[in-house]
PDB file of C-alpha atoms and ligand atoms in Angstrom:
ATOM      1  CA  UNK A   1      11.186 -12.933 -18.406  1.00  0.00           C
ATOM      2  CA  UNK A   2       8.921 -13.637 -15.522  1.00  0.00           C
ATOM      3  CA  UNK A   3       5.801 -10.374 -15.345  1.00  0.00           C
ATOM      4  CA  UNK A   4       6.990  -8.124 -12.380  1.00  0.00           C
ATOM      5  CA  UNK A   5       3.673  -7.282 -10.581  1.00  0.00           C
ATOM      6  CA  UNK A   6       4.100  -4.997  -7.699  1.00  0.00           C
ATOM      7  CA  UNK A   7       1.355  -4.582  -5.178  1.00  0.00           C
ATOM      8  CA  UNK A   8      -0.517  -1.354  -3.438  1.00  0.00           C
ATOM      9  CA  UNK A   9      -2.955  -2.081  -0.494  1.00  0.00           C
ATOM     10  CA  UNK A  10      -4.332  -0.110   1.799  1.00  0.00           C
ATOM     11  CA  UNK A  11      -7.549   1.895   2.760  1.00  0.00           C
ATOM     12  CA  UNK A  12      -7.095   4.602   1.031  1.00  0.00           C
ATOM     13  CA  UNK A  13      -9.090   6.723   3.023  1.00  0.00           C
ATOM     14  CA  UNK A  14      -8.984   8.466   0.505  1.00  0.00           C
ATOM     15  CA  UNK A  15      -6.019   8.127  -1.858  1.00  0.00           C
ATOM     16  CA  UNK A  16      -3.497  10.928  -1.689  1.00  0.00           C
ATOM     17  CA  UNK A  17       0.611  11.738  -3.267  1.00  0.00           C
ATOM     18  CA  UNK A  18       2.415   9.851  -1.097  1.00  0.00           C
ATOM     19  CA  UNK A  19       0.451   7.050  -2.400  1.00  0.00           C
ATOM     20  CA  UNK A  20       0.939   7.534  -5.769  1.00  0.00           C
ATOM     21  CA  UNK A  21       4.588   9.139  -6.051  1.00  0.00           C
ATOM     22  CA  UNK A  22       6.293   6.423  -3.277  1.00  0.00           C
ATOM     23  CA  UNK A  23       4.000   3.912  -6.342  1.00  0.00           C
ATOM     24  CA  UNK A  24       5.196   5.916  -8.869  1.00  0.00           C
ATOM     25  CA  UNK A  25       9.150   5.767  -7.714  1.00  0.00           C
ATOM     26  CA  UNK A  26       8.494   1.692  -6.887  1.00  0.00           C
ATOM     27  CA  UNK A  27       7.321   1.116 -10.347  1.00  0.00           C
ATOM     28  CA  UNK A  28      10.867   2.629 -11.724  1.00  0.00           C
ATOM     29  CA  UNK A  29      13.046   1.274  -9.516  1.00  0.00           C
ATOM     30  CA  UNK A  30      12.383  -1.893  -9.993  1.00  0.00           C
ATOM     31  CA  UNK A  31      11.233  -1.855 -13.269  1.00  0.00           C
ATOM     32  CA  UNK A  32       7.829  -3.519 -12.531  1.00  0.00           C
ATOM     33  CA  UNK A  33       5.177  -4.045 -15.628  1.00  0.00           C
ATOM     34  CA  UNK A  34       2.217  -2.823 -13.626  1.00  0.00           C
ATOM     35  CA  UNK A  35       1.288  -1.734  -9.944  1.00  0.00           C
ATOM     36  CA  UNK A  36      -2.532  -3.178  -8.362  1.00  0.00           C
ATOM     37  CA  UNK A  37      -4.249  -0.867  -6.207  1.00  0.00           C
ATOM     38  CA  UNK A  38      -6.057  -2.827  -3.873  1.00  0.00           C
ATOM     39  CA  UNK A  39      -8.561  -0.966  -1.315  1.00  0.00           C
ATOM     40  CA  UNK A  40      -9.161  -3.118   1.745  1.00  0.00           C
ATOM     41  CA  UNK A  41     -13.276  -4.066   1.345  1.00  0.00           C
ATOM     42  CA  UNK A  42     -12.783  -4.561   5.554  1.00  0.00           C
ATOM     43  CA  UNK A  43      -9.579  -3.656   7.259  1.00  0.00           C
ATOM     44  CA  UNK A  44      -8.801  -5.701  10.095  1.00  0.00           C
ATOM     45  CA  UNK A  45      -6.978  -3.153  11.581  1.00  0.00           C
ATOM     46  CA  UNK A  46      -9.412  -0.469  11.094  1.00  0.00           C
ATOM     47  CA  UNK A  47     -13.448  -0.767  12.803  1.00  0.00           C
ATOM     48  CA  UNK A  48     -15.836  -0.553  10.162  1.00  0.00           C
ATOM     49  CA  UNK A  49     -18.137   2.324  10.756  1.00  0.00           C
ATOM     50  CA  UNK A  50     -14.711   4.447  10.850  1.00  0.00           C
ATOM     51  CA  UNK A  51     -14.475   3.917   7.148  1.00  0.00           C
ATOM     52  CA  UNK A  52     -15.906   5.142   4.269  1.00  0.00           C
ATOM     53  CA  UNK A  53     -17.479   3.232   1.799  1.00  0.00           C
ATOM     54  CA  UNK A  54     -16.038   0.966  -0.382  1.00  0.00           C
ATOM     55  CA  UNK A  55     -17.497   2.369  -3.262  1.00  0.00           C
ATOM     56  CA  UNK A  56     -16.018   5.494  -2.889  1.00  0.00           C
ATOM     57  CA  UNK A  57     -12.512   4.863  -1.849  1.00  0.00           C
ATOM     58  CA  UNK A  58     -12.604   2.853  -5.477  1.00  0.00           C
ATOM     59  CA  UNK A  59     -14.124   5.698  -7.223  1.00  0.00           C
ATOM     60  CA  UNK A  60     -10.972   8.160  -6.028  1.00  0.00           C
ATOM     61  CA  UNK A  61      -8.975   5.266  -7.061  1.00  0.00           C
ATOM     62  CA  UNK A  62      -9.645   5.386 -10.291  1.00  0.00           C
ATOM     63  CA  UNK A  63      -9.656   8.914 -10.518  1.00  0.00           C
ATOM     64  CA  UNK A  64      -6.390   9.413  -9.102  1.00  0.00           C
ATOM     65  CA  UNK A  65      -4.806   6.480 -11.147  1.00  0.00           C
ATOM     66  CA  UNK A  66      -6.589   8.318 -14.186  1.00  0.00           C
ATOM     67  CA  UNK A  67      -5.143   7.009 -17.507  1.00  0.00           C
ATOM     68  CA  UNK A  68      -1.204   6.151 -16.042  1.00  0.00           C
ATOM     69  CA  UNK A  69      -0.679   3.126 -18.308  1.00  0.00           C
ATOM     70  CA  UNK A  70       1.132   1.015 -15.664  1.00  0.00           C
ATOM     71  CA  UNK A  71      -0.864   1.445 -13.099  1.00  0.00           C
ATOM     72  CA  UNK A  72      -4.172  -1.050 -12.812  1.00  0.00           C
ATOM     73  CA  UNK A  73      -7.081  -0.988  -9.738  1.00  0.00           C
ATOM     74  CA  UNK A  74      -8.586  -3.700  -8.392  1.00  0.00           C
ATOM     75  CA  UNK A  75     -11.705  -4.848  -6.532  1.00  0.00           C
ATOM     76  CA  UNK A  76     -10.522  -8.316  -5.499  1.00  0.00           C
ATOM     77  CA  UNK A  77     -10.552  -7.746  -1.785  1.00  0.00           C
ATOM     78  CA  UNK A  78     -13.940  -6.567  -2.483  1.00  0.00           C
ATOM     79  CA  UNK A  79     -14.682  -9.832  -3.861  1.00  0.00           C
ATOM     80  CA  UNK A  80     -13.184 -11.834  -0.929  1.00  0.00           C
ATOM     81  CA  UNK A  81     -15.996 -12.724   1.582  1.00  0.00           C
ATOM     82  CA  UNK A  82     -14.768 -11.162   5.281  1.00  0.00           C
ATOM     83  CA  UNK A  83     -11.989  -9.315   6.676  1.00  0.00           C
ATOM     84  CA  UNK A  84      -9.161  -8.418   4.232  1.00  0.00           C
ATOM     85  CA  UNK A  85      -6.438 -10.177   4.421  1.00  0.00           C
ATOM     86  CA  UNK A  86      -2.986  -9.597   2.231  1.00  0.00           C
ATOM     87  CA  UNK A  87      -1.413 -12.650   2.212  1.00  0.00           C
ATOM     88  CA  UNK A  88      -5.045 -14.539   1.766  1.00  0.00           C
ATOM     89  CA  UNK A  89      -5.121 -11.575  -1.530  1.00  0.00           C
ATOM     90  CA  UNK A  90      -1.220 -13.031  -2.383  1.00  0.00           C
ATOM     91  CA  UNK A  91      -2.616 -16.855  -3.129  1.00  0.00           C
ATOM     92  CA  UNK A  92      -5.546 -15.666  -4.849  1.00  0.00           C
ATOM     93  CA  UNK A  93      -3.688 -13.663  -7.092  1.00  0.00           C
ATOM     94  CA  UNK A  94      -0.757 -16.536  -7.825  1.00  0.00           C
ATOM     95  CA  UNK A  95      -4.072 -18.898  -8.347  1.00  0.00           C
ATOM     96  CA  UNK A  96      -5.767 -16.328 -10.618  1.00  0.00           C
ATOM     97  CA  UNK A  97      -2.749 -15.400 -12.948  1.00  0.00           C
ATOM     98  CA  UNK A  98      -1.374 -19.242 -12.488  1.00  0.00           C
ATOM     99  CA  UNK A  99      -2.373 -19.969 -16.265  1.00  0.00           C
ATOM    100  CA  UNK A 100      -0.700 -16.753 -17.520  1.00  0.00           C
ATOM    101  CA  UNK A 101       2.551 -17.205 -17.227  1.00  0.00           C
ATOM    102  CA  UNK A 102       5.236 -16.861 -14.711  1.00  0.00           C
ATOM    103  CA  UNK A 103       4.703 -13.785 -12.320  1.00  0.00           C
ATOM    104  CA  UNK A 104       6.624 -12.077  -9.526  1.00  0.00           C
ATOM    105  CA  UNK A 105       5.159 -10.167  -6.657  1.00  0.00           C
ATOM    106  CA  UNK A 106       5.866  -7.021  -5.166  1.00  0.00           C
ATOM    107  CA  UNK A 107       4.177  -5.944  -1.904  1.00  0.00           C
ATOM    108  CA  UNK A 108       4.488  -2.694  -1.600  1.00  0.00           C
ATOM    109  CA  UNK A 109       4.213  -1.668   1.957  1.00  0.00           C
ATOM    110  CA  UNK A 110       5.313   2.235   3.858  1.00  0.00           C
ATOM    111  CA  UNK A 111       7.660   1.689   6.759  1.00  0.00           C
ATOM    112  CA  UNK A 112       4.854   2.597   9.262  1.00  0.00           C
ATOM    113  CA  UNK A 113       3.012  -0.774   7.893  1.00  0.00           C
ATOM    114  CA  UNK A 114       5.987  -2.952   7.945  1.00  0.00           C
ATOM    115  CA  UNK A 115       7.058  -2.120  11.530  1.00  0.00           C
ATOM    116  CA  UNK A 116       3.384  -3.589  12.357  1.00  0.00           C
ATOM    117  CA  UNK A 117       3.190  -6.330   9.825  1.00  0.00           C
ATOM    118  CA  UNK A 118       3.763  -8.930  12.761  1.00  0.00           C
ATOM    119  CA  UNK A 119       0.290  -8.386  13.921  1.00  0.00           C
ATOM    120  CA  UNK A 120      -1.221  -9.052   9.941  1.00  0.00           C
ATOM    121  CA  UNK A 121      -2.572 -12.255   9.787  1.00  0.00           C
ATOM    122  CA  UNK A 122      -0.034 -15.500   8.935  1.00  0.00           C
ATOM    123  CA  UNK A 123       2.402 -12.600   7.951  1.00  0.00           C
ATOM    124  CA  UNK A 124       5.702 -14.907   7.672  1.00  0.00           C
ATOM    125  CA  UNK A 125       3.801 -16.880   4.818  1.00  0.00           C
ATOM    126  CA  UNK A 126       3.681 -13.003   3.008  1.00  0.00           C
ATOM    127  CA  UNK A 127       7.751 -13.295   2.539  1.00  0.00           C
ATOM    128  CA  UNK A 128       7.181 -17.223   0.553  1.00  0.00           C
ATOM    129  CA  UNK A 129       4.543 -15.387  -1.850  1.00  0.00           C
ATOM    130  CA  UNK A 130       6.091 -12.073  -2.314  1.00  0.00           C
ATOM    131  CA  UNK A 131       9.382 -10.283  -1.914  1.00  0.00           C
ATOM    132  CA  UNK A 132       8.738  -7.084   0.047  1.00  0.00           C
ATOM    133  CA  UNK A 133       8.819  -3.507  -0.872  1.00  0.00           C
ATOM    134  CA  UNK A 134       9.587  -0.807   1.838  1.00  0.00           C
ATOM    135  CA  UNK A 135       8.885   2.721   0.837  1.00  0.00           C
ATOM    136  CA  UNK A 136       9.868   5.172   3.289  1.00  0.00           C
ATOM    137  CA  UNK A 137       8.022   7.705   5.318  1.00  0.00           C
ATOM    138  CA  UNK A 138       8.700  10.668   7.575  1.00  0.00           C
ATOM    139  CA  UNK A 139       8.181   9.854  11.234  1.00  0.00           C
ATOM    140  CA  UNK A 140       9.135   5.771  10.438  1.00  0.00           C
ATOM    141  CA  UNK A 141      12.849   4.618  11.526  1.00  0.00           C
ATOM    142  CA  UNK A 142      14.484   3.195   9.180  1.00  0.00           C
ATOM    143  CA  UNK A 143      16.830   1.968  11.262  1.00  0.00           C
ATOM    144  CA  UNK A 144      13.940  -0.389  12.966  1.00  0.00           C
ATOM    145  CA  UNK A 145      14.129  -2.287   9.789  1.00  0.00           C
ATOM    146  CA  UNK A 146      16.583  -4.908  10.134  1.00  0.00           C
ATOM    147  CA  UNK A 147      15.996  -5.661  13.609  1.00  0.00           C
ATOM    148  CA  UNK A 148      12.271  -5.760  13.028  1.00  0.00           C
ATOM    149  CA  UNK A 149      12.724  -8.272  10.121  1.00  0.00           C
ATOM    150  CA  UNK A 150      15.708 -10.594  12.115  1.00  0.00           C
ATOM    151  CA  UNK A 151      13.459 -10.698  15.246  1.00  0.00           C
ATOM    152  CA  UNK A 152       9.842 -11.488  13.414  1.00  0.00           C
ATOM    153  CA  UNK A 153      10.082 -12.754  10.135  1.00  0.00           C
ATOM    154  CA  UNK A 154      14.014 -14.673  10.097  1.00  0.00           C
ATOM    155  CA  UNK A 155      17.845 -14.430  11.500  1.00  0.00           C
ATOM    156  CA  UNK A 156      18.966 -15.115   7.955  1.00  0.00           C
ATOM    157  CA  UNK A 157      17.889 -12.088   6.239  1.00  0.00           C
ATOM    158  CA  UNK A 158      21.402 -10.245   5.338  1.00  0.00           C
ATOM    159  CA  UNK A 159      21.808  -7.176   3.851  1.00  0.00           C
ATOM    160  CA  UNK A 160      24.230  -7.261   0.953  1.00  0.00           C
ATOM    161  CA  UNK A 161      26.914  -4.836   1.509  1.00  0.00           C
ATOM    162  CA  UNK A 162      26.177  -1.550  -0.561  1.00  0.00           C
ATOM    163  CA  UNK A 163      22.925  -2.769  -1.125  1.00  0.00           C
ATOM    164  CA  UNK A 164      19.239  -2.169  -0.486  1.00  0.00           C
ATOM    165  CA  UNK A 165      18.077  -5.337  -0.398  1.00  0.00           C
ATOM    166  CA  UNK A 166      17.640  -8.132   2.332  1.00  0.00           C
ATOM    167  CA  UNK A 167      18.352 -11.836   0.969  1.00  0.00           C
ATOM    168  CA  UNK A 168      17.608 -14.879   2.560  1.00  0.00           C
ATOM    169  CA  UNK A 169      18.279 -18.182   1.529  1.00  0.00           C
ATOM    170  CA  UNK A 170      14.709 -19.441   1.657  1.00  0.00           C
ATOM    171  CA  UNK A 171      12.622 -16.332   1.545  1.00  0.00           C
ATOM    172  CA  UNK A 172      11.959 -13.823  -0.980  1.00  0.00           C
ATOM    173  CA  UNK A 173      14.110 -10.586  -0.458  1.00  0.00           C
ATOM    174  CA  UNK A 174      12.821  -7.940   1.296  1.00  0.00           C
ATOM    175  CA  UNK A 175      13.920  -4.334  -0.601  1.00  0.00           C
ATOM    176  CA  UNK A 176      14.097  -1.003   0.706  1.00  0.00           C
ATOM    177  CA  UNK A 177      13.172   2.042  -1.195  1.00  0.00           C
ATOM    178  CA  UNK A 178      14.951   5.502  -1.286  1.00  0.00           C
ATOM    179  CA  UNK A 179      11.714   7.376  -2.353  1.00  0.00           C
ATOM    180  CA  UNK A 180      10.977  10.798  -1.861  1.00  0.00           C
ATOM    181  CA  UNK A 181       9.755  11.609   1.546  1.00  0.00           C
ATOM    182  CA  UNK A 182       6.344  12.713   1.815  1.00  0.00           C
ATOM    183  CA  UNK A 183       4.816  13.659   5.020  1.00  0.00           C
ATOM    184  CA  UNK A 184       1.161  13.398   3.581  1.00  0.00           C
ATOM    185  CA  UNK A 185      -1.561  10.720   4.838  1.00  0.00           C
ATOM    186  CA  UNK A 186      -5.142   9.895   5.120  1.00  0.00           C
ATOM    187  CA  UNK A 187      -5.885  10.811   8.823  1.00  0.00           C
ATOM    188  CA  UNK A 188      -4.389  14.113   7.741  1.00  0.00           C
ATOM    189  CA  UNK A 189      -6.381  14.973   5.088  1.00  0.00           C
ATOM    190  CA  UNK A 190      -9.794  13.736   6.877  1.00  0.00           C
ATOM    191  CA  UNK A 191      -9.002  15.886  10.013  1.00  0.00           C
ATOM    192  CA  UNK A 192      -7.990  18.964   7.315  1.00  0.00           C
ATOM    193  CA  UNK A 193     -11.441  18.526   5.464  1.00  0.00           C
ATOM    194  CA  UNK A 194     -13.399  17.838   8.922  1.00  0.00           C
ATOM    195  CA  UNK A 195     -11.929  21.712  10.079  1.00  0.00           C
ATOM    196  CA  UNK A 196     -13.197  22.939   6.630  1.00  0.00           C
ATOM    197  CA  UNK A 197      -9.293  23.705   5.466  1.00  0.00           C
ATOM    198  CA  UNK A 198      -7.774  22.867   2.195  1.00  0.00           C
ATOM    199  CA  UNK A 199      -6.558  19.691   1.092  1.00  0.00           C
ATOM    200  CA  UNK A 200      -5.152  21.157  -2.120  1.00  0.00           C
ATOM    201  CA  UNK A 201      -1.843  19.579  -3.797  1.00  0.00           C
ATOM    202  CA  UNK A 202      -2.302  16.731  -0.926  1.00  0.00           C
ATOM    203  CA  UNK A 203      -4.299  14.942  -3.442  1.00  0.00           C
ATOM    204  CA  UNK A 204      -5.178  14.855  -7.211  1.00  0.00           C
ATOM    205  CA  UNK A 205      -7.439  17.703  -8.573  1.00  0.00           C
ATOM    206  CA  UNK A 206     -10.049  14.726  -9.453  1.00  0.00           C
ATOM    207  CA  UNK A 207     -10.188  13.306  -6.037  1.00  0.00           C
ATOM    208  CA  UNK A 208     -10.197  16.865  -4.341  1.00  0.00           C
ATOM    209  CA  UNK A 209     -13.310  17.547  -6.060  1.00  0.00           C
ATOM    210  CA  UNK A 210     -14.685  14.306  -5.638  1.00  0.00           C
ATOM    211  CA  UNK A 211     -14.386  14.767  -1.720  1.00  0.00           C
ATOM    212  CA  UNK A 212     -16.311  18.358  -2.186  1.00  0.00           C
ATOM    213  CA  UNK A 213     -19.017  16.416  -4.227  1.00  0.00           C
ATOM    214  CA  UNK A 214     -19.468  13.577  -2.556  1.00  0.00           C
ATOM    215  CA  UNK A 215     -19.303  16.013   1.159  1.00  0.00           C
ATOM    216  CA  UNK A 216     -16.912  12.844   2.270  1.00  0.00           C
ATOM    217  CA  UNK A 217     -15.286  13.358   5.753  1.00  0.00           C
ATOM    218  CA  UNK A 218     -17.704  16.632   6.585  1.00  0.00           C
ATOM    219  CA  UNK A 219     -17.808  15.169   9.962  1.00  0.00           C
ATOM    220  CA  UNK A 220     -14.566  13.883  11.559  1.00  0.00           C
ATOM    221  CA  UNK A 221     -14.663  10.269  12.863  1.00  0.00           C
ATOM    222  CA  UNK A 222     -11.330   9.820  13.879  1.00  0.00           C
ATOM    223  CA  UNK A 223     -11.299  12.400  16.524  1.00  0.00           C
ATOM    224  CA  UNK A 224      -8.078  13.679  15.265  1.00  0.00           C
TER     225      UNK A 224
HETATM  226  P1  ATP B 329      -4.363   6.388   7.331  1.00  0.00           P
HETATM  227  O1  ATP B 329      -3.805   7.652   7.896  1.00  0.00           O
HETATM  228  O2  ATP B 329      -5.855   6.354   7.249  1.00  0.00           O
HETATM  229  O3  ATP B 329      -3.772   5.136   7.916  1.00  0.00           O
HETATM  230  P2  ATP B 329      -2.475   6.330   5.153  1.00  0.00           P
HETATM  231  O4  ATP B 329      -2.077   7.673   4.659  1.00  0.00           O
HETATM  232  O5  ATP B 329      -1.528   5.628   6.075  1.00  0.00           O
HETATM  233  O6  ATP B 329      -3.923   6.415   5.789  1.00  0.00           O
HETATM  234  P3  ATP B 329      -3.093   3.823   3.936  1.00  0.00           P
HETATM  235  O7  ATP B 329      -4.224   3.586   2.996  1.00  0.00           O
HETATM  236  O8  ATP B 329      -3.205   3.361   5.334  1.00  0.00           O
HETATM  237  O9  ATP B 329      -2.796   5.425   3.919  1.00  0.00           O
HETATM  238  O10 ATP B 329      -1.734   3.312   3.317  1.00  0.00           O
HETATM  239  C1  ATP B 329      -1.618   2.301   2.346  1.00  0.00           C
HETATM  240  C2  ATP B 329      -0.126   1.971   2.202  1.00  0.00           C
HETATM  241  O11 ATP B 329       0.595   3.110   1.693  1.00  0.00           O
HETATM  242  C3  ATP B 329       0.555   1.625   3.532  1.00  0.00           C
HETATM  243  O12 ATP B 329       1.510   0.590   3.291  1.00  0.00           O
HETATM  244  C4  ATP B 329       1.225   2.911   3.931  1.00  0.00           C
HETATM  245  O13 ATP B 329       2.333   2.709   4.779  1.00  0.00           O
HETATM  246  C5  ATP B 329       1.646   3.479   2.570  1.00  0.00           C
HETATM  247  N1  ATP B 329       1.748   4.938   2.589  1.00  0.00           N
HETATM  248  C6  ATP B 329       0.736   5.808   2.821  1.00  0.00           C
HETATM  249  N2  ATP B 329       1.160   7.072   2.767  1.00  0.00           N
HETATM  250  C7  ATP B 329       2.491   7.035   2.509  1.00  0.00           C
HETATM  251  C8  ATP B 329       3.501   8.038   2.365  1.00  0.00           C
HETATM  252  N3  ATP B 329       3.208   9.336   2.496  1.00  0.00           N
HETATM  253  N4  ATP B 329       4.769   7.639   2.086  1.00  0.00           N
HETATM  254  C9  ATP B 329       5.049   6.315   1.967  1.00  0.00           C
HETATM  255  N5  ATP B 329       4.141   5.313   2.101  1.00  0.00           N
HETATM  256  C10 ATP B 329       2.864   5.649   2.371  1.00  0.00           C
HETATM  257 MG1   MG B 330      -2.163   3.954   7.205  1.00  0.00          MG
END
């Protein structure tokens, strides 16, 4: 049996329960061995100065993942000269674990991501190196799904009938998730902790107090 390797990335900006339950309900579902956390180093979507270090967003990282035996962070985009890019991440990782046996991908990805993933770069090549994961999340259509992956990725993706998943004759499959809705997100929490309010059950007790600590996101940079 192939290793089923599923795939976080993101800023994590800082890392928070919808990241790690929607993870959490991914890892289940599809009976994965082990879930990366990768923190973009540079997100091209995202200017730099906007961002907090890298060092830190690892450091809640691994708090937040704490000892869950399943789930793993890494630092490879960190090690990747330049912008981050996922599907440039996606052949590193097949080249890395090449010698190890065979492996299966899992991009994990929340709807809000996916409806934008035709602006990532060389995103088509993403579907040849991974099958897709969509987890859900309030304020995201669902129903912009199939449309979104006919138009921009291929006609041929069909949804099985009773099924979750989009197959395609040539491309990995594409599956949606029925996780748990959780309204929660970064820009949230940094505008919440900019207007000196609580960010309690929002994130992890370790990462909560990390943020007090550390004084992270004191002053609010996004404006929001
Ligand atoms: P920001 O507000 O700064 O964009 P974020 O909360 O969206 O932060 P990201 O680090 O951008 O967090 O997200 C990483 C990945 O996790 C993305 O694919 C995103 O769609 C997904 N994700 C984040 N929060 C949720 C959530 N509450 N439910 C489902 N998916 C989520
Ligand atoms: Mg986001």
């Amino acid at each position: 049996m192939p290793q089923r390797i599923g795939i976080l990335g993101g800023t994590f900006d800082p890392v928070h329960h919808g990241h790690l339950r929607a993870a959490e309900e991914a890892l289940e579902a599809l009976h994965l061995d082990r879930i990366l956390f990768i923190p973009a180093a540079s997100p091209p979507h995202k200017s730099r100065t906007a961002v907090q270090e890298l060092d830190h967003r690892m450091e809640m990282l691994r708090l937040a993942i704490g000892d869950h035996p399943r789930f793993e962070l890494s630092d490879l985009e960190g090690r990747i000269p330049g912008k981050s890019y996922t599907v440039v991440t996606l052949r590193t990782l097949h080249g890395l674990l090449a010698g190890e046996g065979e492996r299966q991908f899992f991009l994990l990805v929340g709807m809000d991501a996916f409806l934008e993933l035709s602006t990532w770069w060389h995103y088509r090549e993403l579907f040849e190196l991974s099958s897709l994961v969509v987890l859900r999340r309030p304020g995201h259509p669902e129903e912009a799904l199939q449309g979104f992956l006919k138009a921009h990725v291929s006609p041929l993706y069909e949804l099985g009938i009773g099924s979750d998943v989009f197959v395609h004759p040539e491309l990995l499959p594409v599956h949606v998730m029925s996780n748990t809705y959780l309204g929660i997100s970064s820009t949230r929490i940094r505008w919440l902790v900019a207007r000196g309010k609580s960010i309690r059950y929002l994130v992890p007790r370790e990462v909560l107090r990390y943020i007090a600590v550390k004084r992270l996101y004191e002053s609010d940079s996004d404006g929001r």
